[in-house]
mmCIF file of C-alpha atoms in Angstrom:
data_model
loop_
_atom_site.group_PDB
_atom_site.id
_atom_site.type_symbol
_atom_site.label_atom_id
_atom_site.label_comp_id
_atom_site.label_asym_id
_atom_site.label_seq_id
_atom_site.Cartn_x
_atom_site.Cartn_y
_atom_site.Cartn_z
ATOM 1 C CA MET R 155 -7.461 -17.012 196.890
ATOM 2 C CA ASN R 156 -4.826 -19.139 197.274
ATOM 3 C CA GLU R 157 -4.004 -21.501 200.692
ATOM 4 C CA LYS R 158 -1.284 -20.239 203.318
ATOM 5 C CA PRO R 159 1.891 -23.232 202.098
ATOM 6 C CA SER R 160 1.239 -23.669 206.133
ATOM 7 C CA ASP R 161 -2.163 -24.841 206.201
ATOM 8 C CA VAL R 162 -1.756 -27.020 203.312
ATOM 9 C CA ARG R 163 0.742 -28.278 205.245
ATOM 10 C CA LEU R 164 -1.396 -29.023 208.253
ATOM 11 C CA ARG R 165 -4.052 -30.507 205.919
ATOM 12 C CA SER R 166 -1.575 -33.011 204.488
ATOM 13 C CA ARG R 167 0.257 -33.822 207.834
ATOM 14 C CA VAL R 168 -3.313 -34.728 209.177
ATOM 15 C CA TRP R 169 -4.387 -36.889 205.708
ATOM 16 C CA SER R 170 -1.312 -38.449 206.948
ATOM 17 C CA VAL R 171 -2.055 -39.517 210.093
ATOM 18 C CA LEU R 172 -5.302 -40.559 209.341
ATOM 19 C CA ARG R 173 -3.543 -43.032 207.107
ATOM 20 C CA ALA R 174 -1.391 -44.046 209.330
ATOM 21 C CA LEU R 175 -4.765 -45.553 211.618
ATOM 22 C CA VAL R 176 -6.132 -46.639 208.613
ATOM 23 C CA PHE R 177 -3.221 -49.189 208.145
ATOM 24 C CA VAL R 178 -3.465 -49.578 212.361
ATOM 25 C CA CYS R 179 -6.733 -50.513 211.610
ATOM 26 C CA VAL R 180 -6.143 -53.176 208.455
ATOM 27 C CA ILE R 181 -3.495 -54.945 211.256
ATOM 28 C CA PHE R 182 -6.121 -55.296 213.520
ATOM 29 C CA PHE R 183 -8.900 -56.575 211.321
ATOM 30 C CA ILE R 184 -5.634 -59.295 209.957
ATOM 31 C CA TRP R 185 -5.532 -60.350 213.100
ATOM 32 C CA ASN R 186 -9.043 -60.890 213.684
ATOM 33 C CA GLY R 187 -9.653 -62.950 211.116
ATOM 34 C CA MET R 188 -11.953 -60.089 209.061
ATOM 35 C CA ALA R 189 -9.602 -60.014 206.323
ATOM 36 C CA LYS R 190 -12.698 -58.497 203.553
ATOM 37 C CA THR R 191 -12.955 -55.901 206.466
ATOM 38 C CA ALA R 192 -9.085 -55.005 205.470
ATOM 39 C CA CYS R 193 -9.095 -55.690 202.209
ATOM 40 C CA ALA R 194 -11.991 -53.318 202.381
ATOM 41 C CA PHE R 195 -9.503 -50.084 204.527
ATOM 42 C CA VAL R 196 -6.846 -50.936 202.266
ATOM 43 C CA ALA R 197 -8.188 -50.086 199.158
ATOM 44 C CA ILE R 198 -9.064 -46.487 201.353
ATOM 45 C CA ALA R 199 -5.359 -46.229 202.206
ATOM 46 C CA LEU R 200 -4.696 -46.613 198.338
ATOM 47 C CA ILE R 201 -7.311 -43.705 197.630
ATOM 48 C CA MET R 202 -6.243 -41.401 200.552
ATOM 49 C CA GLY R 203 -1.857 -42.132 199.747
ATOM 50 C CA TRP R 204 -2.950 -41.792 195.826
ATOM 51 C CA VAL R 205 -4.677 -38.358 197.399
ATOM 52 C CA ASN R 206 -1.895 -37.695 199.614
ATOM 53 C CA LEU R 207 0.967 -37.632 196.634
ATOM 54 C CA TYR R 208 -0.817 -36.407 193.400
ATOM 55 C CA GLN R 209 -3.558 -33.949 194.997
ATOM 56 C CA LEU R 210 -2.568 -32.112 198.152
ATOM 57 C CA ARG R 211 1.309 -33.170 196.819
ATOM 58 C CA CYS R 212 2.807 -33.039 200.282
ATOM 59 C CA GLN R 213 6.058 -33.720 198.767
ATOM 60 C CA GLU R 214 6.668 -30.413 197.870
ATOM 61 C CA ILE R 215 5.354 -28.265 200.314
ATOM 62 C CA GLU R 216 6.185 -30.572 203.369
ATOM 63 C CA LYS R 217 9.495 -29.584 205.632
ATOM 64 C CA PRO R 218 12.410 -31.996 205.038
ATOM 65 C CA TYR R 219 12.448 -33.637 208.331
ATOM 66 C CA TYR R 220 8.988 -33.946 208.872
ATOM 67 C CA ARG R 221 8.771 -35.876 205.136
ATOM 68 C CA LEU R 222 11.534 -37.858 206.251
ATOM 69 C CA TRP R 223 9.458 -39.406 209.398
ATOM 70 C CA LEU R 224 6.366 -39.131 207.693
ATOM 71 C CA ASN R 225 7.607 -42.021 204.988
ATOM 72 C CA VAL R 226 9.242 -44.191 207.823
ATOM 73 C CA ILE R 227 5.926 -44.127 210.049
ATOM 74 C CA ASP R 228 4.123 -45.110 206.468
ATOM 75 C CA GLY R 229 7.061 -47.820 205.155
ATOM 76 C CA PHE R 230 6.772 -49.175 208.547
ATOM 77 C CA LEU R 231 3.354 -49.546 208.833
ATOM 78 C CA SER R 232 3.425 -50.963 205.333
ATOM 79 C CA PHE R 233 5.944 -53.489 205.943
ATOM 80 C CA ALA R 234 3.763 -54.338 209.245
ATOM 81 C CA VAL R 235 1.059 -55.565 207.309
ATOM 82 C CA MET R 236 3.051 -57.292 205.285
ATOM 83 C CA THR R 237 4.906 -58.736 208.357
ATOM 84 C CA SER R 238 1.194 -59.408 209.364
ATOM 85 C CA ILE R 239 -0.311 -61.212 206.266
ATOM 86 C CA PHE R 240 2.548 -63.264 206.022
ATOM 87 C CA VAL R 241 2.847 -64.509 210.160
ATOM 88 C CA ARG R 242 -1.185 -64.904 209.803
ATOM 89 C CA ASP R 243 -0.002 -67.380 206.873
ATOM 90 C CA LEU R 244 2.352 -69.342 208.111
ATOM 91 C CA MET R 245 0.172 -69.986 212.051
ATOM 92 C CA GLN R 246 -2.912 -71.093 209.317
ATOM 93 C CA ASN R 247 -1.126 -73.229 206.727
ATOM 94 C CA GLU R 248 2.544 -73.688 208.185
ATOM 95 C CA HIS R 249 3.662 -73.400 204.273
ATOM 96 C CA ALA R 250 3.401 -69.442 203.921
ATOM 97 C CA GLU R 251 4.856 -68.106 200.263
ATOM 98 C CA LYS R 252 7.716 -67.618 200.692
ATOM 99 C CA LEU R 253 8.480 -65.342 198.073
ATOM 100 C CA LEU R 254 6.205 -63.207 200.872
ATOM 101 C CA GLY R 255 9.069 -63.651 202.980
ATOM 102 C CA VAL R 256 10.241 -62.648 200.752
ATOM 103 C CA GLY R 257 8.859 -59.212 200.294
ATOM 104 C CA CYS R 258 8.529 -58.962 203.430
ATOM 105 C CA ALA R 259 12.489 -58.490 203.766
ATOM 106 C CA VAL R 260 12.856 -56.085 200.825
ATOM 107 C CA LEU R 261 10.542 -53.526 202.516
ATOM 108 C CA LEU R 262 12.339 -53.460 205.581
ATOM 109 C CA ALA R 263 15.619 -53.420 203.135
ATOM 110 C CA ARG R 264 14.111 -50.218 201.897
ATOM 111 C CA LEU R 265 13.181 -48.786 204.818
ATOM 112 C CA ILE R 266 16.299 -49.016 206.863
ATOM 113 C CA ALA R 267 18.621 -48.446 203.774
ATOM 114 C CA HIS R 268 16.201 -44.971 203.166
ATOM 115 C CA THR R 269 15.844 -43.678 206.377
ATOM 116 C CA LEU R 270 19.745 -44.018 206.803
ATOM 117 C CA PHE R 271 20.555 -42.180 203.903
ATOM 118 C CA SER R 272 17.939 -39.815 203.721
ATOM 119 C CA LEU R 273 19.240 -38.474 207.185
ATOM 120 C CA GLY R 274 22.460 -38.498 205.423
ATOM 121 C CA VAL R 275 21.288 -36.298 203.010
ATOM 122 C CA LEU R 276 19.908 -34.086 206.056
ATOM 123 C CA ARG R 277 22.494 -34.010 208.141
ATOM 124 C CA GLU R 278 24.807 -32.484 205.044
ATOM 125 C CA GLY R 279 22.432 -29.475 204.953
ATOM 126 C CA LYS R 280 21.221 -30.655 201.605
ATOM 127 C CA SER R 281 17.718 -31.357 200.763
ATOM 128 C CA LEU R 282 15.686 -34.598 199.960
ATOM 129 C CA PRO R 283 14.761 -35.810 196.297
ATOM 130 C CA ARG R 284 10.631 -35.957 196.526
ATOM 131 C CA LYS R 285 8.918 -38.792 194.914
ATOM 132 C CA ARG R 286 9.759 -40.135 191.969
ATOM 133 C CA ARG R 287 7.407 -41.996 189.608
ATOM 134 C CA TRP R 288 9.278 -45.352 190.274
ATOM 135 C CA SER R 289 8.673 -44.647 194.162
ATOM 136 C CA LYS R 290 5.229 -43.627 194.221
ATOM 137 C CA MET R 291 4.701 -46.864 191.382
ATOM 138 C CA ALA R 292 5.898 -49.052 194.116
ATOM 139 C CA SER R 293 4.656 -47.406 196.918
ATOM 140 C CA ILE R 294 0.451 -47.928 194.857
ATOM 141 C CA ALA R 295 1.981 -51.479 193.871
ATOM 142 C CA THR R 296 2.981 -52.543 197.554
ATOM 143 C CA THR R 297 -0.845 -51.395 198.798
ATOM 144 C CA ILE R 298 -1.907 -53.339 195.823
ATOM 145 C CA THR R 299 -0.023 -56.225 196.467
ATOM 146 C CA MET R 300 -1.467 -56.576 200.441
ATOM 147 C CA ALA R 301 -4.902 -56.480 199.186
ATOM 148 C CA VAL R 302 -4.135 -59.323 196.613
ATOM 149 C CA TYR R 303 -2.799 -61.551 199.602
ATOM 150 C CA LEU R 304 -5.724 -60.660 201.855
ATOM 151 C CA LEU R 305 -8.413 -62.111 199.463
ATOM 152 C CA ASN R 306 -6.155 -65.576 198.552
ATOM 153 C CA LEU R 307 -6.165 -64.242 195.009
ATOM 154 C CA GLU R 308 -3.562 -67.155 194.284
ATOM 155 C CA ASP R 309 -3.568 -66.712 190.836
ATOM 156 C CA TYR R 310 -2.271 -63.025 191.202
ATOM 157 C CA GLN R 311 -0.057 -62.939 194.023
ATOM 158 C CA GLN R 312 3.055 -64.238 193.088
ATOM 159 C CA ILE R 313 2.213 -61.599 190.309
ATOM 160 C CA CYS R 314 1.315 -58.575 192.244
ATOM 161 C CA MET R 315 4.889 -59.654 194.795
ATOM 162 C CA VAL R 316 7.581 -60.022 192.018
ATOM 163 C CA ALA R 317 6.076 -56.760 190.369
ATOM 164 C CA THR R 318 6.423 -54.749 193.838
ATOM 165 C CA ILE R 319 9.728 -56.145 194.663
ATOM 166 C CA LEU R 320 11.471 -55.437 190.740
ATOM 167 C CA LEU R 321 9.915 -51.192 191.252
ATOM 168 C CA ILE R 322 10.958 -51.347 194.740
ATOM 169 C CA ALA R 323 14.382 -52.122 193.266
ATOM 170 C CA ALA R 324 14.101 -49.454 190.777
ATOM 171 C CA SER R 325 13.119 -46.663 193.120
ATOM 172 C CA THR R 326 16.040 -47.394 195.366
ATOM 173 C CA VAL R 327 18.335 -47.733 192.027
ATOM 174 C CA ALA R 328 16.915 -44.282 191.319
ATOM 175 C CA TYR R 329 17.646 -43.221 194.596
ATOM 176 C CA ALA R 330 21.167 -44.531 194.718
ATOM 177 C CA TYR R 331 21.715 -42.990 191.314
ATOM 178 C CA TRP R 332 20.447 -39.284 192.458
ATOM 179 C CA TYR R 333 22.507 -40.066 195.208
ATOM 180 C CA TYR R 334 25.626 -40.834 194.305
ATOM 181 C CA ARG R 335 26.075 -38.300 190.687
ATOM 182 C CA ASP R 336 26.677 -35.486 192.896
ATOM 183 C CA PRO R 337 30.302 -35.966 194.896
ATOM 184 C CA ALA R 338 29.849 -33.297 197.000
ATOM 185 C CA HIS R 339 26.748 -35.600 198.485
ATOM 186 C CA ARG R 340 29.347 -38.442 199.786
ATOM 187 C CA LYS R 341 32.643 -39.834 198.782
ATOM 188 C CA PRO R 342 32.204 -43.120 196.875
ATOM 189 C CA LEU R 343 32.225 -46.026 200.086
ATOM 190 C CA SER R 344 35.195 -48.048 200.844
ATOM 191 C CA ILE R 345 36.370 -51.069 199.678
ATOM 192 C CA ALA R 346 35.892 -52.532 203.420
ATOM 193 C CA SER R 347 31.917 -50.522 203.510
ATOM 194 C CA GLN R 348 30.785 -52.595 200.455
ATOM 195 C CA LEU R 349 31.830 -55.617 202.178
ATOM 196 C CA THR R 350 30.277 -55.233 205.045
ATOM 197 C CA MET R 351 26.965 -53.160 203.059
ATOM 198 C CA SER R 352 27.086 -56.858 201.710
ATOM 199 C CA ARG R 353 26.430 -58.813 204.893
ATOM 200 C CA ILE R 354 22.671 -56.507 205.063
ATOM 201 C CA VAL R 355 22.143 -56.924 201.402
ATOM 202 C CA LEU R 356 22.385 -60.492 201.559
ATOM 203 C CA THR R 357 20.789 -61.829 204.742
ATOM 204 C CA PRO R 358 16.992 -61.588 203.847
ATOM 205 C CA PHE R 359 18.580 -63.837 200.264
ATOM 206 C CA PHE R 360 19.779 -66.076 203.160
ATOM 207 C CA LEU R 361 16.053 -66.522 204.093
ATOM 208 C CA TRP R 362 15.061 -67.608 200.922
ATOM 209 C CA VAL R 363 17.710 -70.113 200.677
ATOM 210 C CA PHE R 364 16.879 -71.621 204.379
ATOM 211 C CA PHE R 365 13.340 -71.872 203.276
ATOM 212 C CA TYR R 366 13.188 -72.666 199.365
ATOM 213 C CA ASP R 367 11.179 -75.235 200.440
ATOM 214 C CA ASN R 368 8.104 -73.898 201.975
ATOM 215 C CA ASP R 369 8.912 -75.976 204.872
ATOM 216 C CA LEU R 370 9.980 -75.059 208.420
ATOM 217 C CA ASP R 371 11.723 -78.030 208.759
ATOM 218 C CA TYR R 372 14.867 -77.913 206.961
ATOM 219 C CA SER R 373 16.110 -81.081 207.097
ATOM 220 C CA ASN R 374 13.817 -81.458 203.984
ATOM 221 C CA ASN R 375 15.482 -78.872 202.326
ATOM 222 C CA SER R 376 17.412 -79.750 199.072
ATOM 223 C CA LEU R 377 21.360 -80.335 199.348
ATOM 224 C CA VAL R 378 21.964 -78.084 197.111
ATOM 225 C CA PHE R 379 19.928 -74.793 199.209
ATOM 226 C CA LYS R 380 21.665 -76.534 202.030
ATOM 227 C CA VAL R 381 24.751 -75.991 200.834
ATOM 228 C CA LEU R 382 24.390 -72.735 199.002
ATOM 229 C CA ALA R 383 23.381 -71.698 203.086
ATOM 230 C CA LEU R 384 26.632 -72.782 204.678
ATOM 231 C CA ALA R 385 28.251 -70.926 201.632
ATOM 232 C CA MET R 386 26.540 -67.853 202.096
ATOM 233 C CA VAL R 387 27.191 -68.024 206.002
ATOM 234 C CA LEU R 388 31.034 -68.761 205.728
ATOM 235 C CA GLY R 389 30.719 -65.694 202.896
ATOM 236 C CA PHE R 390 29.419 -63.845 206.018
ATOM 237 C CA MET R 391 32.380 -65.081 207.789
ATOM 238 C CA LEU R 392 34.760 -64.197 205.357
ATOM 239 C CA THR R 393 33.342 -60.670 204.882
ATOM 240 C CA ASP R 394 33.684 -59.766 208.567
ATOM 241 C CA PHE R 395 37.272 -60.787 208.796
ATOM 242 C CA LEU R 396 38.239 -58.918 205.607
ATOM 243 C CA ASP R 397 36.837 -55.798 205.917
ATOM 244 C CA GLY R 398 38.499 -54.810 209.052
ATOM 245 C CA LYS R 399 42.167 -55.956 207.496
ATOM 246 C CA LEU R 400 41.524 -53.936 204.630
ATOM 247 C CA ALA R 401 40.352 -50.637 206.087
ATOM 248 C CA ARG R 402 43.091 -50.677 208.436
ATOM 249 C CA ALA R 403 45.331 -51.771 205.663
ATOM 250 C CA MET R 404 44.344 -49.298 203.421
ATOM 251 C CA GLY R 405 44.496 -46.327 205.694
ATOM 252 C CA GLU R 406 39.923 -46.241 205.283
ATOM 253 C CA VAL R 407 38.667 -46.252 209.000
ATOM 254 C CA SER R 408 35.713 -44.485 209.453
ATOM 255 C CA THR R 409 33.334 -43.498 212.012
ATOM 256 C CA LEU R 410 30.342 -45.457 209.595
ATOM 257 C CA GLY R 411 32.435 -49.166 209.760
ATOM 258 C CA LYS R 412 32.687 -48.479 212.986
ATOM 259 C CA TYR R 413 29.094 -48.772 213.318
ATOM 260 C CA LEU R 414 27.970 -50.339 210.814
ATOM 261 C CA ASP R 415 30.176 -53.648 211.378
ATOM 262 C CA PRO R 416 28.603 -54.923 214.337
ATOM 263 C CA PHE R 417 25.222 -53.497 213.014
ATOM 264 C CA SER R 418 25.666 -55.684 210.239
ATOM 265 C CA ASP R 419 27.356 -58.423 212.307
ATOM 266 C CA LYS R 420 23.927 -58.999 214.527
ATOM 267 C CA ILE R 421 21.495 -58.376 211.513
ATOM 268 C CA SER R 422 22.417 -61.361 209.469
ATOM 269 C CA ASN R 423 23.411 -63.885 213.138
ATOM 270 C CA MET R 424 20.126 -62.755 214.560
ATOM 271 C CA THR R 425 18.566 -63.367 211.166
ATOM 272 C CA ILE R 426 19.877 -66.836 211.843
ATOM 273 C CA PHE R 427 19.487 -67.502 215.127
ATOM 274 C CA MET R 428 15.507 -66.875 214.033
ATOM 275 C CA CYS R 429 15.430 -69.122 211.282
ATOM 276 C CA PHE R 430 17.079 -71.814 213.696
ATOM 277 C CA ILE R 431 14.197 -71.270 215.932
ATOM 278 C CA ALA R 432 11.666 -72.191 213.311
ATOM 279 C CA THR R 433 13.094 -75.042 212.630
ATOM 280 C CA GLY R 434 13.285 -76.334 215.866
ATOM 281 C CA TYR R 435 17.655 -75.822 216.315
ATOM 282 C CA ALA R 436 17.162 -73.243 219.260
ATOM 283 C CA PRO R 437 14.676 -72.663 221.733
ATOM 284 C CA VAL R 438 13.063 -68.925 221.631
ATOM 285 C CA TRP R 439 14.907 -68.501 225.139
ATOM 286 C CA MET R 440 18.108 -68.727 224.136
ATOM 287 C CA VAL R 441 17.217 -66.584 221.241
ATOM 288 C CA ALA R 442 15.782 -63.819 223.656
ATOM 289 C CA LEU R 443 18.606 -63.649 225.731
ATOM 290 C CA ILE R 444 21.486 -63.703 222.951
ATOM 291 C CA TYR R 445 19.081 -60.223 221.503
ATOM 292 C CA PHE R 446 18.716 -58.603 225.040
ATOM 293 C CA ARG R 447 22.920 -58.767 225.146
ATOM 294 C CA GLU R 448 23.330 -57.376 221.779
ATOM 295 C CA SER R 449 20.375 -54.722 222.322
ATOM 296 C CA SER R 450 21.448 -53.850 225.993
ATOM 297 C CA VAL R 451 25.477 -53.380 224.306
ATOM 298 C CA GLU R 452 24.514 -51.658 221.887
ATOM 299 C CA THR R 453 21.924 -49.355 224.501
ATOM 300 C CA LEU R 454 25.571 -48.688 226.310
ATOM 301 C CA ARG R 455 27.163 -48.306 223.480
ATOM 302 C CA THR R 456 24.558 -44.988 222.095
ATOM 303 C CA LEU R 457 24.496 -43.663 225.634
ATOM 304 C CA ALA R 458 28.188 -43.351 225.691
ATOM 305 C CA ALA R 459 28.165 -42.126 222.520
ATOM 306 C CA SER R 460 25.275 -39.494 223.118
ATOM 307 C CA GLU R 461 28.547 -38.339 226.389
ATOM 308 C CA GLY R 462 31.278 -37.963 223.292
ATOM 309 C CA LEU R 463 32.428 -41.595 224.765
ATOM 310 C CA ILE R 464 34.170 -44.452 223.132
ATOM 311 C CA MET R 465 33.621 -48.070 223.653
ATOM 312 C CA PRO R 466 36.573 -49.885 222.249
ATOM 313 C CA ALA R 467 35.310 -53.369 221.508
ATOM 314 C CA ARG R 468 36.379 -56.422 223.963
ATOM 315 C CA ARG R 469 38.254 -59.191 223.130
ATOM 316 C CA SER R 470 34.813 -60.963 224.773
ATOM 317 C CA GLY R 471 32.809 -59.861 221.806
ATOM 318 C CA LYS R 472 35.765 -60.831 219.764
ATOM 319 C CA TRP R 473 34.984 -64.367 221.185
ATOM 320 C CA LYS R 474 31.390 -64.078 220.827
ATOM 321 C CA THR R 475 31.517 -63.251 217.568
ATOM 322 C CA ALA R 476 34.159 -65.500 216.031
ATOM 323 C CA LEU R 477 32.548 -68.737 218.563
ATOM 324 C CA GLN R 478 28.874 -67.585 217.077
ATOM 325 C CA GLY R 479 30.450 -67.874 213.525
ATOM 326 C CA ILE R 480 31.563 -71.218 214.208
ATOM 327 C CA GLY R 481 28.407 -72.594 216.416
ATOM 328 C CA ILE R 482 26.114 -71.541 213.123
ATOM 329 C CA VAL R 483 28.755 -73.487 210.426
ATOM 330 C CA ALA R 484 28.767 -76.465 212.518
ATOM 331 C CA ILE R 485 24.997 -76.711 212.383
ATOM 332 C CA LEU R 486 23.767 -75.679 209.168
ATOM 333 C CA LEU R 487 27.214 -77.873 208.111
ATOM 334 C CA GLY R 488 26.102 -80.874 210.242
ATOM 335 C CA ALA R 489 22.253 -80.723 208.338
ATOM 336 C CA ILE R 490 23.746 -81.644 205.049
ATOM 337 C CA ASP R 491 22.955 -85.323 205.312
ATOM 338 C CA PRO R 492 26.768 -86.687 203.706
ATOM 339 C CA VAL R 493 28.569 -84.983 206.550
ATOM 340 C CA ARG R 494 25.710 -86.201 209.102
ATOM 341 C CA ALA R 495 26.113 -89.886 208.022
ATOM 342 C CA PHE R 496 30.530 -89.042 207.424
ATOM 343 C CA VAL R 497 31.140 -88.246 210.598
ATOM 344 C CA PRO R 498 31.433 -91.061 213.451
ATOM 345 C CA GLY R 499 28.129 -90.244 215.938
ATOM 346 C CA LEU R 500 26.749 -87.679 214.680
ATOM 347 C CA GLY R 501 24.085 -89.251 213.709
ATOM 348 C CA ASP R 502 23.104 -90.325 216.719
ATOM 349 C CA ILE R 503 23.321 -86.653 218.587
ATOM 350 C CA TRP R 504 21.833 -85.163 216.049
ATOM 351 C CA ASP R 505 18.396 -84.321 217.284
ATOM 352 C CA ILE R 506 19.998 -82.824 220.463
ATOM 353 C CA PHE R 507 23.153 -81.171 218.798
ATOM 354 C CA PRO R 508 22.087 -77.484 217.470
ATOM 355 C CA LYS R 509 20.468 -76.959 220.710
ATOM 356 C CA ILE R 510 24.045 -77.979 222.635
ATOM 357 C CA VAL R 511 25.579 -75.510 220.185
ATOM 358 C CA MET R 512 23.472 -72.904 220.487
ATOM 359 C CA GLY R 513 23.260 -72.973 224.665
ATOM 360 C CA ILE R 514 27.252 -72.732 224.502
ATOM 361 C CA ILE R 515 26.829 -69.947 222.301
ATOM 362 C CA THR R 516 24.370 -68.175 224.451
ATOM 363 C CA ALA R 517 26.350 -68.476 227.575
ATOM 364 C CA ILE R 518 29.078 -66.996 225.617
ATOM 365 C CA THR R 519 27.209 -64.368 224.701
ATOM 366 C CA ILE R 520 25.786 -63.760 228.378
ATOM 367 C CA ILE R 521 29.659 -63.885 229.568
ATOM 368 C CA SER R 522 30.729 -61.324 227.029
ATOM 369 C CA GLY R 523 27.461 -58.827 227.708
ATOM 370 C CA ILE R 524 28.818 -58.877 231.389
ATOM 371 C CA ASP R 525 31.690 -57.895 230.353
ATOM 372 C CA TYR R 526 31.091 -55.340 228.545
ATOM 373 C CA PHE R 527 28.424 -54.066 231.748
ATOM 374 C CA VAL R 528 31.346 -54.659 234.307
ATOM 375 C CA SER R 529 33.767 -52.320 231.756
ATOM 376 C CA SER R 530 32.247 -50.088 231.233
ATOM 377 C CA LYS R 531 30.963 -48.669 235.102
ATOM 378 C CA HIS R 532 32.371 -45.227 234.128
ATOM 379 C CA ILE R 533 29.468 -44.819 231.289
ATOM 380 C CA LEU R 534 26.905 -46.472 234.005
ATOM 381 C CA LYS R 535 27.784 -44.017 236.655
ATOM 382 C CA LYS R 536 26.993 -40.942 234.248
ATOM 383 C CA PHE R 537 23.503 -42.151 233.898
ATOM 384 C CA VAL R 538 22.442 -44.243 237.262
#
């Protein structure tokens, strides 16, 4: 007798929750130095994932929104496990495999992009595509790569990670092809939005460039990669300037662009600030204050949107963004040895120069945040 679809769905959801708990156990074992036990649980997660995809066929019978959020949870836990391995290696060796860091960034970028696109599809009343062969292979490869890094199989680590990244890229291209081949899904992204998206896409590559030599001390990096890091930041600033100008000039100002532009700025700048923490250019408390300001203003913006209100950009916010970019460029420019030798007196104060610049950035960022809250009292009154 055939089972009811509701019973099959319930069993699939229970199976997915159990698999999520297995990943939580993996993270626990990693932080407690139990690598072999963690690897055993990764193997269990691999088997459970295979059963869910090929035996229970959860992608075929699950409701769209449940399927989306189950995929989000699964993707986030995979990212959390890989990040835990990366941080563990960084704490133990101080020279964590740089390709592992790139893999973590790719997993996070894929999770964010897939979630945003899937939500867009569902809001348009379309049905989500089932996981294709490339996506299934990418999930399996990610789990296998976890096990290889947990067991410290150095001969296979880079091979597995490269294979995983390539499979993730292939599954992303396949999803994008499915999404855009139907004109009814969404009109093509404007040039301005493409420029904005480029900052999000290139941010993980900045991490790779900044830590290319596998050394937290940025001063030891190759001159070529120092110049490349500076060029990428200048590119971020240029695209930030051009996307708004082009959107207004071409009449392509959109709701997506209004939200995507500040989001991409925060993704790129906060990533750079975290790199500065790692190399000693900025103390943790400064970057924590900057993050607190950014997240608080975004929360305020979300509250305003929930009431149908628009919180316009403040002049202080524009100054803050410009100053952050100038400060980042000043630090990266000063880190280039020929430049530091050419500028009189910079070499003498270089030990404190980055912290001075970051202190100014932090102060202006906090002042800008206060300005936003003072000017948005009418929004806060609706909730307080």
